[in-house]
mmCIF file of C-alpha atoms in Angstrom:
data_model
loop_
_atom_site.group_PDB
_atom_site.id
_atom_site.type_symbol
_atom_site.label_atom_id
_atom_site.label_comp_id
_atom_site.label_asym_id
_atom_site.label_seq_id
_atom_site.Cartn_x
_atom_site.Cartn_y
_atom_site.Cartn_z
ATOM 1 C CA ASN A 1 37.519 46.550 -28.465
ATOM 2 C CA ALA A 2 36.270 43.522 -30.456
ATOM 3 C CA LYS A 3 34.419 40.677 -28.801
ATOM 4 C CA GLY A 4 36.697 37.680 -28.143
ATOM 5 C CA ALA A 5 39.695 39.499 -29.574
ATOM 6 C CA GLY A 6 43.389 39.360 -28.651
ATOM 7 C CA GLN A 7 45.810 42.290 -28.537
ATOM 8 C CA PHE A 8 49.525 41.743 -29.031
ATOM 9 C CA GLU A 9 51.219 45.127 -29.002
ATOM 10 C CA HIS A 10 54.987 45.643 -28.849
ATOM 11 C CA THR A 11 56.497 48.736 -27.249
ATOM 12 C CA LEU A 12 60.171 49.539 -27.886
ATOM 13 C CA ILE A 13 61.845 52.472 -26.155
ATOM 14 C CA ILE A 14 65.546 53.420 -26.370
ATOM 15 C CA VAL A 15 66.679 56.288 -24.143
ATOM 16 C CA ASP A 16 70.048 57.509 -25.412
ATOM 17 C CA GLU A 17 73.027 58.526 -23.275
ATOM 18 C CA GLY A 18 72.213 61.307 -20.834
ATOM 19 C CA ALA A 19 68.584 61.590 -22.021
ATOM 20 C CA SER A 20 65.450 61.536 -19.858
ATOM 21 C CA LEU A 21 61.940 60.309 -20.648
ATOM 22 C CA HIS A 22 58.605 59.790 -18.871
ATOM 23 C CA PHE A 23 56.361 57.398 -20.813
ATOM 24 C CA ILE A 24 52.739 56.985 -19.689
ATOM 25 C CA GLU A 25 50.346 54.300 -20.944
ATOM 26 C CA GLY A 26 46.723 53.751 -20.078
ATOM 27 C CA CYS A 27 45.027 50.394 -20.764
ATOM 28 C CA SER A 28 41.309 49.585 -20.744
ATOM 29 C CA ALA A 29 38.744 47.414 -22.530
ATOM 30 C CA PRO A 30 34.894 47.077 -22.594
ATOM 31 C CA LYS A 31 33.159 44.129 -21.001
ATOM 32 C CA TYR A 32 31.944 41.192 -23.070
ATOM 33 C CA ASN A 33 30.471 37.833 -22.116
ATOM 34 C CA VAL A 34 33.470 36.023 -23.630
ATOM 35 C CA ALA A 35 37.141 36.142 -22.737
ATOM 36 C CA ASN A 36 39.467 38.722 -24.319
ATOM 37 C CA LEU A 37 43.274 38.522 -24.271
ATOM 38 C CA HIS A 38 45.925 41.200 -23.886
ATOM 39 C CA ALA A 39 49.455 39.884 -24.307
ATOM 40 C CA GLY A 40 51.804 42.847 -24.446
ATOM 41 C CA CYS A 41 55.579 43.050 -24.823
ATOM 42 C CA VAL A 42 57.663 46.016 -23.653
ATOM 43 C CA GLU A 43 61.382 46.410 -24.371
ATOM 44 C CA LEU A 44 63.227 49.257 -22.680
ATOM 45 C CA TYR A 45 66.895 50.167 -23.256
ATOM 46 C CA VAL A 46 68.329 52.778 -20.864
ATOM 47 C CA LYS A 47 71.710 53.910 -22.049
ATOM 48 C CA LYS A 48 74.634 55.336 -20.063
ATOM 49 C CA GLY A 49 73.529 58.053 -17.637
ATOM 50 C CA ALA A 50 69.970 58.046 -18.995
ATOM 51 C CA LYS A 51 66.720 57.980 -17.016
ATOM 52 C CA LEU A 52 63.378 56.431 -17.919
ATOM 53 C CA ARG A 53 60.121 56.520 -15.965
ATOM 54 C CA TYR A 54 57.528 54.064 -17.289
ATOM 55 C CA SER A 55 54.049 54.646 -15.812
ATOM 56 C CA THR A 56 51.078 52.355 -16.406
ATOM 57 C CA ILE A 57 47.461 52.563 -15.277
ATOM 58 C CA GLU A 58 45.507 49.480 -16.250
ATOM 59 C CA ASN A 59 41.673 49.319 -16.045
ATOM 60 C CA TRP A 60 40.648 46.106 -17.745
ATOM 61 C CA SER A 61 37.144 44.641 -17.772
ATOM 62 C CA LYS A 62 36.633 41.471 -15.737
ATOM 63 C CA ASN A 63 36.551 39.208 -18.801
ATOM 64 C CA MET A 64 40.127 40.073 -19.752
ATOM 65 C CA TYR A 65 43.189 37.814 -19.536
ATOM 66 C CA ASN A 66 46.068 40.281 -19.097
ATOM 67 C CA LEU A 67 49.467 38.635 -19.619
ATOM 68 C CA ASN A 68 52.337 41.066 -19.997
ATOM 69 C CA THR A 69 56.100 40.830 -20.478
ATOM 70 C CA LYS A 70 58.037 43.986 -19.596
ATOM 71 C CA ARG A 71 61.814 44.204 -19.418
ATOM 72 C CA ALA A 72 64.430 46.926 -19.110
ATOM 73 C CA LEU A 73 68.176 46.751 -19.719
ATOM 74 C CA VAL A 74 70.031 49.489 -17.880
ATOM 75 C CA GLU A 75 73.584 50.561 -18.606
ATOM 76 C CA GLU A 76 76.033 52.302 -16.260
ATOM 77 C CA ASP A 77 74.670 55.212 -14.220
ATOM 78 C CA GLY A 78 71.266 54.710 -15.821
ATOM 79 C CA THR A 79 67.941 54.696 -13.982
ATOM 80 C CA ILE A 80 64.671 52.875 -14.638
ATOM 81 C CA GLU A 81 61.561 53.794 -12.626
ATOM 82 C CA TRP A 82 58.361 51.730 -12.921
ATOM 83 C CA ILE A 83 55.008 53.198 -11.738
ATOM 84 C CA SER A 84 52.217 50.615 -11.959
ATOM 85 C CA GLY A 85 48.519 50.705 -11.069
ATOM 86 C CA SER A 86 46.792 47.361 -11.853
ATOM 87 C CA PHE A 87 42.992 47.267 -11.838
ATOM 88 C CA GLY A 88 40.495 44.940 -13.446
ATOM 89 C CA SER A 89 40.995 41.794 -15.541
ATOM 90 C CA HIS A 90 39.857 38.255 -14.729
ATOM 91 C CA VAL A 91 43.389 36.864 -14.692
ATOM 92 C CA GLY A 92 46.480 39.007 -14.762
ATOM 93 C CA CYS A 93 50.214 38.396 -14.677
ATOM 94 C CA LEU A 94 52.630 41.365 -14.603
ATOM 95 C CA TYR A 95 56.249 41.338 -13.422
ATOM 96 C CA PRO A 96 58.259 44.221 -14.904
ATOM 97 C CA MET A 97 61.884 43.078 -14.951
ATOM 98 C CA SER A 98 65.007 45.224 -14.764
ATOM 99 C CA ILE A 99 68.480 44.012 -15.646
ATOM 100 C CA LEU A 100 71.012 46.376 -14.046
ATOM 101 C CA LYS A 101 73.860 45.598 -16.431
ATOM 102 C CA GLY A 102 76.070 48.657 -15.938
ATOM 103 C CA ASP A 103 77.871 49.835 -12.835
ATOM 104 C CA ARG A 104 75.842 52.140 -10.559
ATOM 105 C CA ALA A 105 72.632 51.399 -12.479
ATOM 106 C CA ARG A 106 69.505 51.715 -10.348
ATOM 107 C CA MET A 107 65.870 50.719 -10.356
ATOM 108 C CA GLU A 108 62.742 51.824 -8.490
ATOM 109 C CA PHE A 109 59.384 50.088 -8.651
ATOM 110 C CA THR A 110 56.220 51.593 -7.162
ATOM 111 C CA GLY A 111 53.021 49.677 -7.632
ATOM 112 C CA VAL A 112 49.494 49.082 -6.398
ATOM 113 C CA THR A 113 47.160 46.174 -7.276
ATOM 114 C CA PHE A 114 43.405 46.028 -6.612
ATOM 115 C CA ALA A 115 41.783 42.589 -6.697
ATOM 116 C CA GLY A 116 38.091 41.873 -6.143
ATOM 117 C CA ALA A 117 35.775 38.884 -6.287
ATOM 118 C CA GLY A 118 36.502 36.511 -9.135
ATOM 119 C CA GLN A 119 39.895 38.000 -9.932
ATOM 120 C CA ASN A 120 43.272 36.278 -9.852
ATOM 121 C CA LEU A 121 46.096 38.825 -10.225
ATOM 122 C CA ASP A 122 49.747 37.838 -9.970
ATOM 123 C CA THR A 123 51.802 41.035 -9.860
ATOM 124 C CA GLY A 124 55.132 42.316 -8.667
ATOM 125 C CA ALA A 125 58.571 43.121 -10.073
ATOM 126 C CA LYS A 126 61.891 41.444 -10.739
ATOM 127 C CA VAL A 127 65.429 42.885 -10.767
ATOM 128 C CA VAL A 128 68.782 41.338 -11.650
ATOM 129 C CA HIS A 129 71.884 43.093 -10.297
ATOM 130 C CA VAL A 130 74.827 42.533 -12.678
ATOM 131 C CA GLY A 131 76.970 45.665 -12.520
ATOM 132 C CA LYS A 132 78.932 46.883 -9.520
ATOM 133 C CA ASN A 133 77.294 49.208 -6.916
ATOM 134 C CA THR A 134 73.812 48.816 -8.423
ATOM 135 C CA SER A 135 70.745 49.440 -6.307
ATOM 136 C CA SER A 136 67.003 48.827 -6.399
ATOM 137 C CA TYR A 137 63.968 49.699 -4.310
ATOM 138 C CA MET A 138 60.471 48.245 -4.511
ATOM 139 C CA ASN A 139 57.383 49.667 -2.837
ATOM 140 C CA THR A 140 54.268 47.614 -3.613
ATOM 141 C CA ARG A 141 50.792 47.628 -2.061
ATOM 142 C CA SER A 142 47.914 45.239 -2.660
ATOM 143 C CA ILE A 143 44.258 45.828 -1.991
ATOM 144 C CA SER A 144 41.884 42.891 -1.722
ATOM 145 C CA LYS A 145 38.058 43.103 -1.671
ATOM 146 C CA SER A 146 35.957 39.920 -1.380
ATOM 147 C CA GLY A 147 39.073 37.825 -2.001
ATOM 148 C CA GLY A 148 42.709 37.416 -1.046
ATOM 149 C CA ILE A 149 46.209 38.345 -2.062
ATOM 150 C CA SER A 150 49.403 36.632 -0.913
ATOM 151 C CA THR A 151 52.882 38.160 -0.701
ATOM 152 C CA ILE A 152 55.611 35.716 -1.704
ATOM 153 C CA PRO A 153 59.031 37.460 -1.998
ATOM 154 C CA ALA A 154 62.001 35.574 -3.410
ATOM 155 C CA MET A 155 65.669 36.613 -3.215
ATOM 156 C CA ASP A 156 68.617 34.870 -4.844
ATOM 157 C CA ILE A 157 71.821 36.389 -3.460
ATOM 158 C CA ARG A 158 75.151 35.183 -4.860
ATOM 159 C CA THR A 159 77.566 37.679 -3.353
ATOM 160 C CA ARG A 160 78.697 38.511 0.164
ATOM 161 C CA ASP A 161 78.992 42.229 -0.634
ATOM 162 C CA ALA A 162 75.334 43.231 -0.702
ATOM 163 C CA ALA A 163 72.744 44.913 1.530
ATOM 164 C CA ILE A 164 69.340 43.313 1.254
ATOM 165 C CA GLY A 165 66.188 44.070 3.166
ATOM 166 C CA HIS A 166 62.533 43.108 3.035
ATOM 167 C CA GLU A 167 59.559 44.295 5.067
ATOM 168 C CA ALA A 168 55.876 43.444 4.784
ATOM 169 C CA LYS A 169 52.692 43.781 6.770
ATOM 170 C CA ILE A 170 49.003 43.072 6.312
ATOM 171 C CA GLY A 171 45.896 44.677 7.727
ATOM 172 C CA SER A 172 42.236 45.494 7.182
ATOM 173 C CA ILE A 173 40.398 48.786 6.980
ATOM 174 C CA SER A 174 40.075 50.262 10.450
ATOM 175 C CA ASN A 175 36.528 50.390 11.695
ATOM 176 C CA ASP A 176 37.485 53.269 13.955
ATOM 177 C CA ALA A 177 38.717 55.254 10.932
ATOM 178 C CA VAL A 178 35.514 54.510 9.054
ATOM 179 C CA PHE A 179 33.400 55.555 12.058
ATOM 180 C CA TYR A 180 35.413 58.794 12.395
ATOM 181 C CA LEU A 181 34.847 59.764 8.751
ATOM 182 C CA MET A 182 31.177 58.861 8.956
ATOM 183 C CA SER A 183 30.858 61.117 12.021
ATOM 184 C CA ARG A 184 32.115 63.934 9.769
ATOM 185 C CA GLY A 185 29.255 63.371 7.301
ATOM 186 C CA MET A 186 30.646 60.797 4.867
ATOM 187 C CA SER A 187 28.784 57.677 3.878
ATOM 188 C CA GLU A 188 30.362 54.331 4.849
ATOM 189 C CA GLU A 189 31.041 53.625 1.166
ATOM 190 C CA ASP A 190 32.790 56.916 0.585
ATOM 191 C CA ALA A 191 34.758 56.575 3.859
ATOM 192 C CA ARG A 192 36.145 53.185 2.840
ATOM 193 C CA ALA A 193 36.991 54.429 -0.627
ATOM 194 C CA LEU A 194 38.865 57.419 0.838
ATOM 195 C CA ILE A 195 40.926 55.230 3.146
ATOM 196 C CA VAL A 196 41.875 52.895 0.280
ATOM 197 C CA SER A 197 42.813 55.879 -1.912
ATOM 198 C CA GLY A 198 45.139 57.042 0.844
ATOM 199 C CA PHE A 199 46.645 53.580 1.061
ATOM 200 C CA ALA A 200 47.428 53.743 -2.688
ATOM 201 C CA ASP A 201 48.973 57.227 -2.555
ATOM 202 C CA ASN A 202 52.468 55.739 -3.129
ATOM 203 C CA VAL A 203 51.434 55.390 -6.819
ATOM 204 C CA SER A 204 49.072 58.323 -7.218
ATOM 205 C CA LYS A 205 51.566 60.934 -5.932
ATOM 206 C CA GLU A 206 54.090 59.763 -8.578
ATOM 207 C CA LEU A 207 51.670 60.369 -11.445
ATOM 208 C CA PRO A 208 50.694 63.581 -13.251
ATOM 209 C CA VAL A 209 47.594 65.107 -11.680
ATOM 210 C CA GLU A 210 45.121 63.987 -14.335
ATOM 211 C CA TYR A 211 46.273 60.339 -14.071
ATOM 212 C CA ALA A 212 46.222 60.455 -10.264
ATOM 213 C CA VAL A 213 42.642 61.728 -10.375
ATOM 214 C CA GLU A 214 41.682 58.916 -12.778
ATOM 215 C CA MET A 215 43.271 56.298 -10.510
ATOM 216 C CA ASN A 216 41.440 57.562 -7.462
ATOM 217 C CA ASN A 217 38.203 57.464 -9.441
ATOM 218 C CA LEU A 218 38.919 53.817 -10.344
ATOM 219 C CA ILE A 219 39.459 53.027 -6.671
ATOM 220 C CA ARG A 220 36.115 54.604 -5.724
ATOM 221 C CA LEU A 221 34.334 52.665 -8.484
ATOM 222 C CA GLU A 222 35.995 49.399 -7.443
ATOM 223 C CA MET A 223 35.005 49.928 -3.826
ATOM 224 C CA LYS A 224 31.413 50.532 -4.924
ATOM 225 C CA GLY A 225 31.475 47.518 -7.198
ATOM 226 C CA SER A 226 30.617 49.674 -10.217
ATOM 227 C CA ILE A 227 33.296 48.315 -12.561
ATOM 228 C CA GLY A 228 32.260 45.200 -14.434
#
């Protein structure tokens, strides 16, 4: 919370064999007229047959430099699930990485990023398949207002025995959808916020209710330009 301060927290989680854990973190900071720094480190160890879901909702002020390092090491039959909602910050870099070391280890990443004017957010996920019969699935969505976001996937495949797929599309808010909602009594601002909230439901539906409500509130505030 201090003006011009830096935060360097270290999170270490070990999920023992056969255990299951859902860890939820919320990140925010007040706005100052000088830059603040958040440089976090997250170490996750998912043991044999264990499952970990790591959920993050970030709501940084626009003076924040948010530079994170997150990594999970997954042993055989283990599962790591990342749920990520990235809002705010002036510059952000976040690529949760999963190393699927054990056989049949699996990873799922579900994320949404909201970038507005004056923001430069570099987000996504990384996964390294080491064990046999490992699998991963990524479902990411990006929302851009008064700016732009590029999708640049990279795949390094060193085996012939793998099934790999990638699909992406880009679009803008439908004027017809906005007109329809306005004809039902909504303001244009609320209509656009509702459409964007629906677009981000891949993350909100994976969160506990109170966190999903908070994320939808963040989207509405971002669409109205109320978050500094």
